[in-house]
mmCIF file of C-alpha atoms in Angstrom:
data_model
loop_
_atom_site.group_PDB
_atom_site.id
_atom_site.type_symbol
_atom_site.label_atom_id
_atom_site.label_comp_id
_atom_site.label_asym_id
_atom_site.label_seq_id
_atom_site.Cartn_x
_atom_site.Cartn_y
_atom_site.Cartn_z
ATOM 1 C CA UNK A 1 4.575 -7.889 -12.142
ATOM 2 C CA UNK A 2 5.785 -7.048 -15.650
ATOM 3 C CA UNK A 3 7.612 -9.370 -18.166
ATOM 4 C CA UNK A 4 10.858 -7.535 -18.140
ATOM 5 C CA UNK A 5 14.244 -7.647 -16.525
ATOM 6 C CA UNK A 6 13.402 -6.974 -12.714
ATOM 7 C CA UNK A 7 10.161 -9.441 -12.843
ATOM 8 C CA UNK A 8 12.824 -12.218 -14.142
ATOM 9 C CA UNK A 9 15.342 -11.585 -11.819
ATOM 10 C CA UNK A 10 12.743 -11.785 -8.997
ATOM 11 C CA UNK A 11 11.083 -14.991 -10.193
ATOM 12 C CA UNK A 12 14.564 -16.550 -10.683
ATOM 13 C CA UNK A 13 15.719 -15.933 -6.876
ATOM 14 C CA UNK A 14 12.228 -17.501 -5.668
ATOM 15 C CA UNK A 15 12.961 -20.454 -7.860
ATOM 16 C CA UNK A 16 16.270 -20.811 -6.104
ATOM 17 C CA UNK A 17 15.176 -20.706 -2.897
ATOM 18 C CA UNK A 18 12.287 -22.909 -3.525
ATOM 19 C CA UNK A 19 15.112 -25.478 -4.594
ATOM 20 C CA UNK A 20 16.984 -24.397 -1.190
ATOM 21 C CA UNK A 21 13.729 -26.002 0.557
ATOM 22 C CA UNK A 22 12.605 -22.567 1.400
ATOM 23 C CA UNK A 23 8.641 -22.046 1.580
ATOM 24 C CA UNK A 24 7.740 -19.966 -1.438
ATOM 25 C CA UNK A 25 4.478 -18.386 -1.597
ATOM 26 C CA UNK A 26 3.918 -15.799 -4.477
ATOM 27 C CA UNK A 27 0.520 -13.957 -4.260
ATOM 28 C CA UNK A 28 -0.485 -11.659 -7.031
ATOM 29 C CA UNK A 29 -3.309 -9.603 -8.791
ATOM 30 C CA UNK A 30 -3.854 -11.528 -12.077
ATOM 31 C CA UNK A 31 -5.217 -8.764 -14.090
ATOM 32 C CA UNK A 32 -1.825 -6.919 -13.848
ATOM 33 C CA UNK A 33 0.610 -10.131 -13.819
ATOM 34 C CA UNK A 34 2.574 -10.538 -17.112
ATOM 35 C CA UNK A 35 5.675 -12.137 -15.994
ATOM 36 C CA UNK A 36 7.072 -14.882 -18.163
ATOM 37 C CA UNK A 37 5.033 -18.284 -17.810
ATOM 38 C CA UNK A 38 7.765 -20.410 -18.272
ATOM 39 C CA UNK A 39 9.251 -18.703 -15.183
ATOM 40 C CA UNK A 40 6.692 -19.395 -13.142
ATOM 41 C CA UNK A 41 6.022 -22.890 -14.180
ATOM 42 C CA UNK A 42 9.514 -23.303 -13.189
ATOM 43 C CA UNK A 43 9.303 -21.691 -9.678
ATOM 44 C CA UNK A 44 6.114 -24.043 -9.040
ATOM 45 C CA UNK A 45 7.991 -27.265 -10.387
ATOM 46 C CA UNK A 46 10.850 -26.274 -7.724
ATOM 47 C CA UNK A 47 8.153 -26.178 -5.169
ATOM 48 C CA UNK A 48 6.749 -22.658 -4.768
ATOM 49 C CA UNK A 49 3.351 -21.794 -4.720
ATOM 50 C CA UNK A 50 2.006 -19.179 -7.032
ATOM 51 C CA UNK A 51 -1.651 -17.947 -6.185
ATOM 52 C CA UNK A 52 -3.625 -15.611 -8.809
ATOM 53 C CA UNK A 53 -6.176 -13.277 -7.338
ATOM 54 C CA UNK A 54 -8.488 -12.289 -9.982
ATOM 55 C CA UNK A 55 -11.602 -10.401 -9.503
ATOM 56 C CA UNK A 56 -13.361 -11.528 -12.515
ATOM 57 C CA UNK A 57 -13.175 -15.101 -11.356
ATOM 58 C CA UNK A 58 -14.492 -13.946 -8.055
ATOM 59 C CA UNK A 59 -17.148 -11.931 -9.664
ATOM 60 C CA UNK A 60 -18.440 -15.162 -11.707
ATOM 61 C CA UNK A 61 -18.487 -17.442 -8.388
ATOM 62 C CA UNK A 62 -20.427 -14.734 -6.748
ATOM 63 C CA UNK A 63 -23.073 -14.385 -9.595
ATOM 64 C CA UNK A 64 -23.636 -17.958 -9.922
ATOM 65 C CA UNK A 65 -24.553 -17.735 -6.094
ATOM 66 C CA UNK A 66 -26.758 -14.941 -6.783
ATOM 67 C CA UNK A 67 -24.599 -12.446 -4.462
ATOM 68 C CA UNK A 68 -23.178 -9.341 -4.879
ATOM 69 C CA UNK A 69 -19.617 -9.568 -6.871
ATOM 70 C CA UNK A 70 -16.529 -7.591 -5.596
ATOM 71 C CA UNK A 71 -15.677 -7.023 -9.101
ATOM 72 C CA UNK A 72 -13.626 -3.779 -8.093
ATOM 73 C CA UNK A 73 -11.528 -5.366 -5.213
ATOM 74 C CA UNK A 74 -8.176 -5.481 -6.538
ATOM 75 C CA UNK A 75 -5.228 -6.934 -4.896
ATOM 76 C CA UNK A 76 -3.197 -3.922 -4.512
ATOM 77 C CA UNK A 77 -0.926 -4.902 -1.547
ATOM 78 C CA UNK A 78 2.795 -4.915 -1.838
ATOM 79 C CA UNK A 79 4.469 -7.188 0.860
ATOM 80 C CA UNK A 80 7.252 -9.442 1.114
ATOM 81 C CA UNK A 81 8.201 -11.534 4.104
ATOM 82 C CA UNK A 82 11.443 -13.284 4.157
ATOM 83 C CA UNK A 83 11.683 -15.302 7.422
ATOM 84 C CA UNK A 84 11.436 -12.630 9.928
ATOM 85 C CA UNK A 85 11.771 -9.364 7.833
ATOM 86 C CA UNK A 86 8.984 -7.309 6.368
ATOM 87 C CA UNK A 87 9.168 -5.564 3.523
ATOM 88 C CA UNK A 88 6.100 -3.202 2.602
ATOM 89 C CA UNK A 89 5.664 0.084 0.567
ATOM 90 C CA UNK A 90 4.536 1.070 -2.455
ATOM 91 C CA UNK A 91 7.025 -0.749 -5.319
ATOM 92 C CA UNK A 92 5.618 -2.519 -7.945
ATOM 93 C CA UNK A 93 7.825 -5.576 -9.331
ATOM 94 C CA UNK A 94 8.407 -4.072 -12.977
ATOM 95 C CA UNK A 95 11.014 -2.170 -14.736
ATOM 96 C CA UNK A 96 9.486 0.858 -14.841
ATOM 97 C CA UNK A 97 9.163 1.283 -10.828
ATOM 98 C CA UNK A 98 12.733 -0.172 -10.529
ATOM 99 C CA UNK A 99 15.834 1.970 -9.773
ATOM 100 C CA UNK A 100 17.868 2.928 -12.681
ATOM 101 C CA UNK A 101 20.174 -0.286 -11.792
ATOM 102 C CA UNK A 102 17.439 -2.579 -12.459
ATOM 103 C CA UNK A 103 14.623 -0.821 -14.735
ATOM 104 C CA UNK A 104 13.807 2.444 -16.012
ATOM 105 C CA UNK A 105 13.328 4.626 -12.906
ATOM 106 C CA UNK A 106 9.997 6.303 -14.029
ATOM 107 C CA UNK A 107 8.347 6.180 -10.735
ATOM 108 C CA UNK A 108 9.254 7.342 -7.215
ATOM 109 C CA UNK A 109 8.520 4.963 -4.584
ATOM 110 C CA UNK A 110 8.907 4.837 -0.744
ATOM 111 C CA UNK A 111 9.166 1.510 1.314
ATOM 112 C CA UNK A 112 10.100 0.318 4.636
ATOM 113 C CA UNK A 113 11.831 -3.028 5.706
ATOM 114 C CA UNK A 114 11.453 -4.038 9.366
ATOM 115 C CA UNK A 115 14.261 -6.313 10.461
ATOM 116 C CA UNK A 116 13.504 -9.245 13.087
ATOM 117 C CA UNK A 117 10.355 -8.317 13.431
ATOM 118 C CA UNK A 118 7.951 -10.358 15.480
ATOM 119 C CA UNK A 119 5.948 -10.943 12.164
ATOM 120 C CA UNK A 120 3.177 -13.745 13.175
ATOM 121 C CA UNK A 121 0.514 -11.256 12.208
ATOM 122 C CA UNK A 122 2.008 -11.142 8.439
ATOM 123 C CA UNK A 123 2.468 -14.775 8.328
ATOM 124 C CA UNK A 124 -1.045 -15.073 9.169
ATOM 125 C CA UNK A 125 -1.931 -12.766 6.515
ATOM 126 C CA UNK A 126 -0.333 -14.711 3.980
ATOM 127 C CA UNK A 127 -1.882 -18.112 5.515
ATOM 128 C CA UNK A 128 -5.167 -16.534 5.452
ATOM 129 C CA UNK A 129 -5.164 -15.359 1.978
ATOM 130 C CA UNK A 130 -3.735 -18.633 0.531
ATOM 131 C CA UNK A 131 -6.364 -20.678 2.163
ATOM 132 C CA UNK A 132 -9.114 -17.859 1.158
ATOM 133 C CA UNK A 133 -7.965 -18.835 -2.311
ATOM 134 C CA UNK A 134 -8.397 -22.469 -1.906
ATOM 135 C CA UNK A 135 -11.867 -22.808 -3.688
ATOM 136 C CA UNK A 136 -9.954 -21.947 -6.706
ATOM 137 C CA UNK A 137 -6.870 -24.354 -6.326
ATOM 138 C CA UNK A 138 -8.740 -27.664 -5.249
ATOM 139 C CA UNK A 139 -5.864 -29.835 -6.311
ATOM 140 C CA UNK A 140 -3.074 -27.842 -5.158
ATOM 141 C CA UNK A 141 -3.981 -26.286 -1.675
ATOM 142 C CA UNK A 142 -4.970 -28.427 1.166
ATOM 143 C CA UNK A 143 -6.141 -26.208 4.298
ATOM 144 C CA UNK A 144 -4.453 -28.665 6.555
ATOM 145 C CA UNK A 145 -1.270 -28.494 4.816
ATOM 146 C CA UNK A 146 -1.083 -24.974 4.909
ATOM 147 C CA UNK A 147 -1.865 -24.653 8.551
ATOM 148 C CA UNK A 148 0.769 -27.145 9.257
ATOM 149 C CA UNK A 149 3.482 -25.370 7.612
ATOM 150 C CA UNK A 150 2.659 -21.883 8.716
ATOM 151 C CA UNK A 151 2.498 -23.801 12.253
ATOM 152 C CA UNK A 152 5.985 -24.998 11.813
ATOM 153 C CA UNK A 153 7.291 -21.562 10.627
ATOM 154 C CA UNK A 154 5.520 -19.553 13.903
ATOM 155 C CA UNK A 155 7.108 -22.194 16.438
ATOM 156 C CA UNK A 156 10.607 -21.970 14.960
ATOM 157 C CA UNK A 157 10.560 -18.138 14.959
ATOM 158 C CA UNK A 158 9.095 -17.957 18.565
ATOM 159 C CA UNK A 159 11.704 -19.972 20.226
ATOM 160 C CA UNK A 160 14.702 -18.457 18.428
ATOM 161 C CA UNK A 161 13.655 -14.326 18.785
ATOM 162 C CA UNK A 162 11.431 -14.346 21.829
ATOM 163 C CA UNK A 163 14.283 -13.364 23.913
ATOM 164 C CA UNK A 164 15.307 -10.982 21.432
ATOM 165 C CA UNK A 165 12.104 -9.264 21.110
ATOM 166 C CA UNK A 166 11.656 -8.694 25.233
ATOM 167 C CA UNK A 167 15.193 -7.024 25.071
ATOM 168 C CA UNK A 168 14.612 -4.871 21.996
ATOM 169 C CA UNK A 169 11.176 -3.732 23.282
ATOM 170 C CA UNK A 170 13.018 -1.672 26.181
ATOM 171 C CA UNK A 171 15.661 -0.482 24.151
ATOM 172 C CA UNK A 172 13.573 1.087 20.886
ATOM 173 C CA UNK A 173 10.514 2.940 21.680
ATOM 174 C CA UNK A 174 9.452 3.027 18.230
ATOM 175 C CA UNK A 175 6.842 -0.047 17.587
ATOM 176 C CA UNK A 176 6.291 -1.222 14.213
ATOM 177 C CA UNK A 177 2.571 -2.512 13.376
ATOM 178 C CA UNK A 178 1.384 -4.412 10.298
ATOM 179 C CA UNK A 179 -1.809 -3.474 8.998
ATOM 180 C CA UNK A 180 -4.011 -5.156 6.259
ATOM 181 C CA UNK A 181 -7.194 -3.760 4.443
ATOM 182 C CA UNK A 182 -9.732 -6.256 3.105
ATOM 183 C CA UNK A 183 -12.987 -4.695 3.122
ATOM 184 C CA UNK A 184 -15.413 -4.751 4.247
ATOM 185 C CA UNK A 185 -14.634 -7.252 6.917
ATOM 186 C CA UNK A 186 -10.887 -5.630 7.986
ATOM 187 C CA UNK A 187 -10.053 -2.047 7.368
ATOM 188 C CA UNK A 188 -7.318 -1.527 9.694
ATOM 189 C CA UNK A 189 -5.343 0.617 7.309
ATOM 190 C CA UNK A 190 -7.827 3.081 6.502
ATOM 191 C CA UNK A 191 -9.021 3.225 10.200
ATOM 192 C CA UNK A 192 -5.230 4.068 11.100
ATOM 193 C CA UNK A 193 -4.805 6.721 9.010
ATOM 194 C CA UNK A 194 -7.960 8.387 10.264
ATOM 195 C CA UNK A 195 -6.938 7.632 13.860
ATOM 196 C CA UNK A 196 -3.973 9.108 13.746
ATOM 197 C CA UNK A 197 -5.286 12.517 12.091
ATOM 198 C CA UNK A 198 -7.403 12.546 15.064
ATOM 199 C CA UNK A 199 -4.620 12.320 17.310
ATOM 200 C CA UNK A 200 -2.436 15.104 15.398
ATOM 201 C CA UNK A 201 -1.642 18.305 17.602
ATOM 202 C CA UNK A 202 1.211 19.968 15.454
ATOM 203 C CA UNK A 203 1.821 18.716 12.237
ATOM 204 C CA UNK A 204 0.750 16.123 9.238
ATOM 205 C CA UNK A 205 2.509 15.631 6.246
ATOM 206 C CA UNK A 206 1.187 13.592 3.542
ATOM 207 C CA UNK A 207 2.770 11.958 0.328
ATOM 208 C CA UNK A 208 0.110 10.958 -2.104
ATOM 209 C CA UNK A 209 -0.164 10.956 -5.393
ATOM 210 C CA UNK A 210 -3.286 9.118 -6.394
ATOM 211 C CA UNK A 211 -6.383 11.314 -5.143
ATOM 212 C CA UNK A 212 -10.049 11.539 -4.956
ATOM 213 C CA UNK A 213 -12.335 13.501 -2.555
ATOM 214 C CA UNK A 214 -12.725 11.098 0.433
ATOM 215 C CA UNK A 215 -15.273 13.297 2.754
ATOM 216 C CA UNK A 216 -14.214 11.461 5.844
ATOM 217 C CA UNK A 217 -10.696 12.004 5.365
ATOM 218 C CA UNK A 218 -10.777 15.549 4.570
ATOM 219 C CA UNK A 219 -13.142 16.421 7.341
ATOM 220 C CA UNK A 220 -10.786 15.311 9.830
ATOM 221 C CA UNK A 221 -7.863 17.240 8.357
ATOM 222 C CA UNK A 222 -10.103 20.432 8.024
ATOM 223 C CA UNK A 223 -10.933 19.603 11.947
ATOM 224 C CA UNK A 224 -7.174 19.194 12.788
ATOM 225 C CA UNK A 225 -6.397 22.529 11.036
ATOM 226 C CA UNK A 226 -9.392 24.546 12.337
ATOM 227 C CA UNK A 227 -9.591 23.470 16.151
ATOM 228 C CA UNK A 228 -6.296 22.292 16.963
ATOM 229 C CA UNK A 229 -4.061 24.606 14.520
ATOM 230 C CA UNK A 230 -2.317 21.578 12.675
ATOM 231 C CA UNK A 231 0.016 22.344 9.841
ATOM 232 C CA UNK A 232 -1.035 20.030 6.985
ATOM 233 C CA UNK A 233 1.463 19.728 4.113
ATOM 234 C CA UNK A 234 0.684 17.442 1.001
ATOM 235 C CA UNK A 235 3.139 16.335 -1.780
ATOM 236 C CA UNK A 236 0.883 15.169 -4.923
ATOM 237 C CA UNK A 237 1.737 14.052 -8.629
ATOM 238 C CA UNK A 238 1.236 16.588 -11.372
ATOM 239 C CA UNK A 239 1.350 13.672 -13.711
ATOM 240 C CA UNK A 240 -0.555 10.454 -13.009
ATOM 241 C CA UNK A 241 -0.396 7.331 -15.156
ATOM 242 C CA UNK A 242 -3.706 6.041 -14.818
ATOM 243 C CA UNK A 243 -6.477 7.098 -16.760
ATOM 244 C CA UNK A 244 -9.045 7.206 -13.996
ATOM 245 C CA UNK A 245 -6.752 9.980 -12.087
ATOM 246 C CA UNK A 246 -5.323 11.597 -15.266
ATOM 247 C CA UNK A 247 -7.824 13.780 -16.008
ATOM 248 C CA UNK A 248 -8.238 15.312 -12.355
ATOM 249 C CA UNK A 249 -6.732 18.937 -11.517
ATOM 250 C CA UNK A 250 -5.048 19.450 -8.437
ATOM 251 C CA UNK A 251 -6.683 22.745 -8.225
ATOM 252 C CA UNK A 252 -10.013 20.779 -8.026
ATOM 253 C CA UNK A 253 -8.977 17.880 -6.022
ATOM 254 C CA UNK A 254 -7.281 19.918 -3.268
ATOM 255 C CA UNK A 255 -9.618 23.080 -3.366
ATOM 256 C CA UNK A 256 -11.455 22.426 -0.044
ATOM 257 C CA UNK A 257 -8.591 21.661 1.742
ATOM 258 C CA UNK A 258 -6.507 24.666 0.627
ATOM 259 C CA UNK A 259 -9.434 26.838 1.512
ATOM 260 C CA UNK A 260 -8.694 25.932 5.372
ATOM 261 C CA UNK A 261 -5.072 26.373 5.244
ATOM 262 C CA UNK A 262 -3.361 23.049 3.876
ATOM 263 C CA UNK A 263 -0.265 23.602 1.776
ATOM 264 C CA UNK A 264 -0.019 21.718 -1.310
ATOM 265 C CA UNK A 265 2.728 21.000 -3.676
ATOM 266 C CA UNK A 266 2.881 19.109 -6.886
ATOM 267 C CA UNK A 267 5.798 16.999 -8.367
ATOM 268 C CA UNK A 268 5.696 18.408 -11.870
ATOM 269 C CA UNK A 269 8.483 15.840 -13.582
ATOM 270 C CA UNK A 270 8.147 12.372 -12.781
ATOM 271 C CA UNK A 271 5.386 9.615 -11.630
ATOM 272 C CA UNK A 272 5.004 9.904 -8.022
ATOM 273 C CA UNK A 273 4.168 6.614 -6.589
ATOM 274 C CA UNK A 274 4.543 7.263 -2.533
ATOM 275 C CA UNK A 275 1.931 6.645 -0.054
ATOM 276 C CA UNK A 276 2.772 7.721 3.304
ATOM 277 C CA UNK A 277 1.276 9.973 6.461
ATOM 278 C CA UNK A 278 3.243 11.137 9.230
ATOM 279 C CA UNK A 279 2.114 13.002 12.286
ATOM 280 C CA UNK A 280 3.641 15.112 14.582
ATOM 281 C CA UNK A 281 7.481 14.816 14.069
ATOM 282 C CA UNK A 282 7.258 10.933 13.918
ATOM 283 C CA UNK A 283 4.889 9.983 16.780
ATOM 284 C CA UNK A 284 2.692 8.729 13.864
ATOM 285 C CA UNK A 285 3.788 7.287 10.715
ATOM 286 C CA UNK A 286 2.355 4.868 8.145
ATOM 287 C CA UNK A 287 3.210 4.179 4.572
ATOM 288 C CA UNK A 288 2.409 1.373 2.140
ATOM 289 C CA UNK A 289 -0.160 0.583 -0.557
ATOM 290 C CA UNK A 290 -3.164 2.746 0.567
ATOM 291 C CA UNK A 291 -4.100 5.620 -1.961
ATOM 292 C CA UNK A 292 -6.165 8.567 -1.109
ATOM 293 C CA UNK A 293 -9.453 7.532 -2.780
ATOM 294 C CA UNK A 294 -12.436 5.565 -2.210
ATOM 295 C CA UNK A 295 -11.130 2.418 -4.116
ATOM 296 C CA UNK A 296 -8.270 2.128 -1.488
ATOM 297 C CA UNK A 297 -10.575 3.316 1.457
ATOM 298 C CA UNK A 298 -13.574 1.110 0.586
ATOM 299 C CA UNK A 299 -12.799 -1.606 -1.970
ATOM 300 C CA UNK A 300 -9.363 -2.586 -2.506
ATOM 301 C CA UNK A 301 -7.016 -5.109 -0.571
ATOM 302 C CA UNK A 302 -4.311 -2.993 0.825
ATOM 303 C CA UNK A 303 -1.237 -3.121 3.303
ATOM 304 C CA UNK A 304 0.572 -0.630 5.651
ATOM 305 C CA UNK A 305 3.175 -0.476 8.108
ATOM 306 C CA UNK A 306 2.227 1.704 11.123
ATOM 307 C CA UNK A 307 5.153 2.858 13.232
ATOM 308 C CA UNK A 308 4.507 4.381 16.881
ATOM 309 C CA UNK A 309 6.963 6.134 18.920
ATOM 310 C CA UNK A 310 5.311 7.679 22.137
ATOM 311 C CA UNK A 311 8.589 9.300 22.958
ATOM 312 C CA UNK A 312 9.668 11.647 20.532
ATOM 313 C CA UNK A 313 12.533 13.584 21.079
ATOM 314 C CA UNK A 314 13.498 16.344 18.339
ATOM 315 C CA UNK A 315 17.194 16.040 19.046
ATOM 316 C CA UNK A 316 17.160 12.503 18.443
ATOM 317 C CA UNK A 317 14.915 11.482 15.834
ATOM 318 C CA UNK A 318 14.552 7.860 14.306
ATOM 319 C CA UNK A 319 16.120 6.748 11.507
ATOM 320 C CA UNK A 320 12.522 6.013 9.520
ATOM 321 C CA UNK A 321 11.395 9.731 10.715
ATOM 322 C CA UNK A 322 14.672 11.008 9.559
ATOM 323 C CA UNK A 323 14.630 9.353 6.307
ATOM 324 C CA UNK A 324 11.058 10.099 5.609
ATOM 325 C CA UNK A 325 11.943 14.021 6.386
ATOM 326 C CA UNK A 326 14.891 13.602 3.762
ATOM 327 C CA UNK A 327 12.483 12.309 0.871
ATOM 328 C CA UNK A 328 9.607 14.749 2.137
ATOM 329 C CA UNK A 329 12.063 17.803 1.952
ATOM 330 C CA UNK A 330 13.592 16.583 -1.573
ATOM 331 C CA UNK A 331 10.200 16.220 -3.101
ATOM 332 C CA UNK A 332 9.157 19.873 -1.848
ATOM 333 C CA UNK A 333 12.372 21.346 -3.671
ATOM 334 C CA UNK A 334 11.583 19.949 -6.925
ATOM 335 C CA UNK A 335 7.737 20.762 -6.529
ATOM 336 C CA UNK A 336 5.877 23.776 -7.159
ATOM 337 C CA UNK A 337 2.713 24.890 -5.423
ATOM 338 C CA UNK A 338 -0.800 23.896 -6.905
ATOM 339 C CA UNK A 339 -2.154 26.755 -9.081
ATOM 340 C CA UNK A 340 -5.668 27.536 -8.153
ATOM 341 C CA UNK A 341 -6.049 29.363 -11.322
ATOM 342 C CA UNK A 342 -5.905 25.879 -13.212
ATOM 343 C CA UNK A 343 -9.343 25.136 -15.123
ATOM 344 C CA UNK A 344 -10.524 22.192 -17.160
ATOM 345 C CA UNK A 345 -10.560 22.784 -20.796
ATOM 346 C CA UNK A 346 -14.050 21.399 -22.346
ATOM 347 C CA UNK A 347 -12.926 18.310 -23.372
ATOM 348 C CA UNK A 348 -11.135 17.821 -19.878
ATOM 349 C CA UNK A 349 -14.411 18.708 -17.955
ATOM 350 C CA UNK A 350 -16.232 15.979 -20.161
ATOM 351 C CA UNK A 351 -13.571 13.159 -19.614
ATOM 352 C CA UNK A 352 -13.143 13.922 -15.958
ATOM 353 C CA UNK A 353 -17.280 13.922 -15.472
ATOM 354 C CA UNK A 354 -17.125 10.558 -17.219
ATOM 355 C CA UNK A 355 -14.225 9.307 -14.583
ATOM 356 C CA UNK A 356 -15.954 10.743 -11.599
ATOM 357 C CA UNK A 357 -19.257 8.646 -12.711
ATOM 358 C CA UNK A 358 -17.456 5.512 -12.865
ATOM 359 C CA UNK A 359 -15.648 6.325 -9.508
ATOM 360 C CA UNK A 360 -19.020 6.543 -8.258
ATOM 361 C CA UNK A 361 -20.534 3.413 -9.508
ATOM 362 C CA UNK A 362 -17.744 1.313 -8.497
ATOM 363 C CA UNK A 363 -17.725 2.929 -5.063
ATOM 364 C CA UNK A 364 -21.531 1.580 -4.783
ATOM 365 C CA UNK A 365 -21.034 -1.565 -6.443
ATOM 366 C CA UNK A 366 -17.613 -1.963 -4.346
ATOM 367 C CA UNK A 367 -19.488 -1.125 -0.810
ATOM 368 C CA UNK A 368 -22.476 -3.257 -1.627
ATOM 369 C CA UNK A 369 -20.669 -6.537 -1.702
#
């Protein structure tokens, strides 16, 4: 969250909800949290709970207990649960990520809302995260109180919607599943991405701006192309906002995949922030916060939604798949094919080598905890 317009509006709405008696929990990555401190205090005074995940704080705790520190484990999830509606995707609460109505519209994001969804798993996701951070808030978080609060919420929605879900499951073959990634214990998101690529028979479409060479993923994509004739299309970014990714050339990043038949497009004009993988005309579709890099796959906390449609009907595609294809095709029209002739300048090569070493070190530290 930044300190500008959209963050202020969001905090104000959360405060108003807390005043109405709504249980409000705001969990943020403290290293990228620049929202107005007065508004945060007002939210807490209204009854909201603000939990700040800070890897340096955890680093210190682990250092004092002589354990390996998870200093590269960032809270990269973007999830909102409002009653039984789940919002998940790539959007940060900041002006540069917001539409021109509320912000600057610099980034392109992709998000999904699952309405009236059996979201106990998502509630447990928030419950577990709050309890996991209780050690940093000894006077504020009591585990029993948190469990009692979430148990009451679970009972309410189970009674209210259990009949609806039974009816809805028969009518709608598409099933939405919430996935979380808290390495090394839970790796649902990266596992789901790898698993649906293994299942691909016809096509794989990927939107991914932040890319590193994740060997396990690339090998599965090559296997799909070589052994099963799967068509792989990737839309990535030409310009990237993060220094660690900015020095990489797509001609270098995608050389291996392109040599086996992948078609790679790059968005040259705007920052791309979408992250999605769609397999076989919407049989499997996942989107959320997961980047195609070693931080997301092995270090960060991530969250995605996986949609499964076992009964794909080309004449009656689902709304989610139709919307994705509109986004995907619109991006392709604005993109250009990656130019294999592009080379690093001498200074660019030095900068890129530095960041490759940095990423390798962070990977081994992150994997070692």
